[in-house]
């Protein structure tokens, strides 16, 4: 059985390796001074569930997508759409966006 996490440290720097990250092994490195800001990366030691690190590009895309969805919601609301109808529409748009990504990742060229 392979562990999910590997932690190494010289007590100046800490390195956490996630062996089961979706895109292959993912590593985070931080200094002792940065430990308080990165304590969430060690939450699994206390038994908390954590999600894979992901990468910077994925995180930036998620933030950008959230802003686009928020802007779209405000535009729908400003044009008189009922909150429920706007929410249903946004959920459908979000589903289509994820479905599009899922299909593209399976296309073999």
Tab-separated table of C-alpha atoms in Angstrom:
chain	number	residue	atom	x	y	z
A	1	UNK	CA	0.000	0.000	0.000
A	2	UNK	CA	1.329	3.418	-0.980
A	3	UNK	CA	0.798	6.398	1.341
A	4	UNK	CA	-0.907	9.447	-0.028
A	5	UNK	CA	1.379	11.976	1.644
A	6	UNK	CA	5.148	12.248	2.088
A	7	UNK	CA	6.503	14.987	4.358
A	8	UNK	CA	10.153	15.931	4.676
A	9	UNK	CA	11.739	18.733	6.651
A	10	UNK	CA	15.064	20.033	7.868
A	11	UNK	CA	13.078	22.395	10.151
A	12	UNK	CA	14.073	25.297	7.937
A	13	UNK	CA	11.978	24.140	5.005
A	14	UNK	CA	9.029	21.764	4.796
A	15	UNK	CA	8.115	19.767	1.720
A	16	UNK	CA	4.756	18.002	1.350
A	17	UNK	CA	4.258	15.608	-1.533
A	18	UNK	CA	0.748	14.412	-2.510
A	19	UNK	CA	1.279	11.110	-4.327
A	20	UNK	CA	-2.386	10.746	-5.242
A	21	UNK	CA	-2.978	14.163	-6.808
A	22	UNK	CA	-5.177	13.927	-9.926
A	23	UNK	CA	-2.454	15.255	-12.246
A	24	UNK	CA	0.326	13.144	-10.762
A	25	UNK	CA	2.478	13.879	-7.737
A	26	UNK	CA	2.196	17.454	-6.481
A	27	UNK	CA	4.681	19.111	-4.125
A	28	UNK	CA	4.358	22.128	-1.856
A	29	UNK	CA	7.412	23.653	-0.195
A	30	UNK	CA	7.449	26.363	2.475
A	31	UNK	CA	9.727	27.708	5.208
A	32	UNK	CA	9.277	27.503	8.960
A	33	UNK	CA	8.223	31.169	8.969
A	34	UNK	CA	5.514	30.344	6.404
A	35	UNK	CA	4.190	27.388	8.439
A	36	UNK	CA	1.241	29.282	10.023
A	37	UNK	CA	0.027	30.395	6.573
A	38	UNK	CA	0.355	26.824	5.254
A	39	UNK	CA	-1.001	24.928	8.256
A	40	UNK	CA	-4.053	23.872	6.224
A	41	UNK	CA	-1.715	21.685	4.130
A	42	UNK	CA	-1.086	19.615	7.265
A	43	UNK	CA	-4.771	19.221	8.184
A	44	UNK	CA	-4.704	15.568	7.135
A	45	UNK	CA	-2.446	14.850	10.156
A	46	UNK	CA	-5.405	15.673	12.408
A	47	UNK	CA	-7.762	13.535	10.326
A	48	UNK	CA	-9.371	16.309	8.291
A	49	UNK	CA	-10.221	15.577	4.672
A	50	UNK	CA	-8.261	17.648	2.222
A	51	UNK	CA	-8.622	18.162	-1.461
A	52	UNK	CA	-5.741	17.777	-3.886
A	53	UNK	CA	-3.558	20.835	-4.283
A	54	UNK	CA	-4.383	21.419	-7.930
A	55	UNK	CA	-2.154	23.838	-9.731
A	56	UNK	CA	-1.894	27.593	-10.021
A	57	UNK	CA	-3.418	27.616	-13.506
A	58	UNK	CA	-6.469	25.654	-12.305
A	59	UNK	CA	-6.887	27.943	-9.312
A	60	UNK	CA	-6.690	31.080	-11.467
A	61	UNK	CA	-9.223	29.610	-13.908
A	62	UNK	CA	-11.604	28.819	-11.034
A	63	UNK	CA	-11.371	32.357	-9.662
A	64	UNK	CA	-11.927	33.818	-13.129
A	65	UNK	CA	-14.911	31.506	-13.744
A	66	UNK	CA	-16.451	32.441	-10.394
A	67	UNK	CA	-16.160	36.140	-11.274
A	68	UNK	CA	-17.770	35.550	-14.677
A	69	UNK	CA	-20.650	33.639	-13.063
A	70	UNK	CA	-21.104	36.429	-10.488
A	71	UNK	CA	-21.151	39.073	-13.234
A	72	UNK	CA	-23.665	37.025	-15.220
A	73	UNK	CA	-25.891	36.658	-12.148
A	74	UNK	CA	-25.800	40.413	-11.527
A	75	UNK	CA	-26.647	41.100	-15.184
A	76	UNK	CA	-29.600	38.703	-15.044
A	77	UNK	CA	-30.791	40.194	-11.761
A	78	UNK	CA	-30.455	43.768	-13.076
A	79	UNK	CA	-32.477	42.876	-16.177
A	80	UNK	CA	-35.384	41.651	-14.069
A	81	UNK	CA	-34.839	37.897	-13.843
A	82	UNK	CA	-36.308	36.258	-10.771
A	83	UNK	CA	-33.605	34.972	-8.343
A	84	UNK	CA	-34.769	31.371	-8.718
A	85	UNK	CA	-34.835	31.504	-12.526
A	86	UNK	CA	-31.390	33.127	-12.637
A	87	UNK	CA	-29.989	30.486	-10.279
A	88	UNK	CA	-31.425	27.622	-12.337
A	89	UNK	CA	-29.982	29.143	-15.507
A	90	UNK	CA	-26.533	29.588	-13.930
A	91	UNK	CA	-26.487	25.988	-12.687
A	92	UNK	CA	-27.251	24.814	-16.224
A	93	UNK	CA	-24.526	27.023	-17.693
A	94	UNK	CA	-22.044	25.707	-15.130
A	95	UNK	CA	-23.009	22.114	-15.958
A	96	UNK	CA	-22.470	22.784	-19.667
A	97	UNK	CA	-19.044	24.302	-18.996
A	98	UNK	CA	-17.933	21.276	-16.980
A	99	UNK	CA	-19.414	18.868	-19.536
A	100	UNK	CA	-17.506	20.641	-22.294
A	101	UNK	CA	-14.222	20.245	-20.370
A	102	UNK	CA	-14.944	16.583	-19.634
A	103	UNK	CA	-15.557	15.793	-23.301
A	104	UNK	CA	-12.491	17.726	-24.512
A	105	UNK	CA	-10.210	15.833	-22.136
A	106	UNK	CA	-11.326	12.515	-23.676
A	107	UNK	CA	-10.813	13.479	-27.311
A	108	UNK	CA	-7.976	11.493	-28.844
A	109	UNK	CA	-6.163	13.153	-31.730
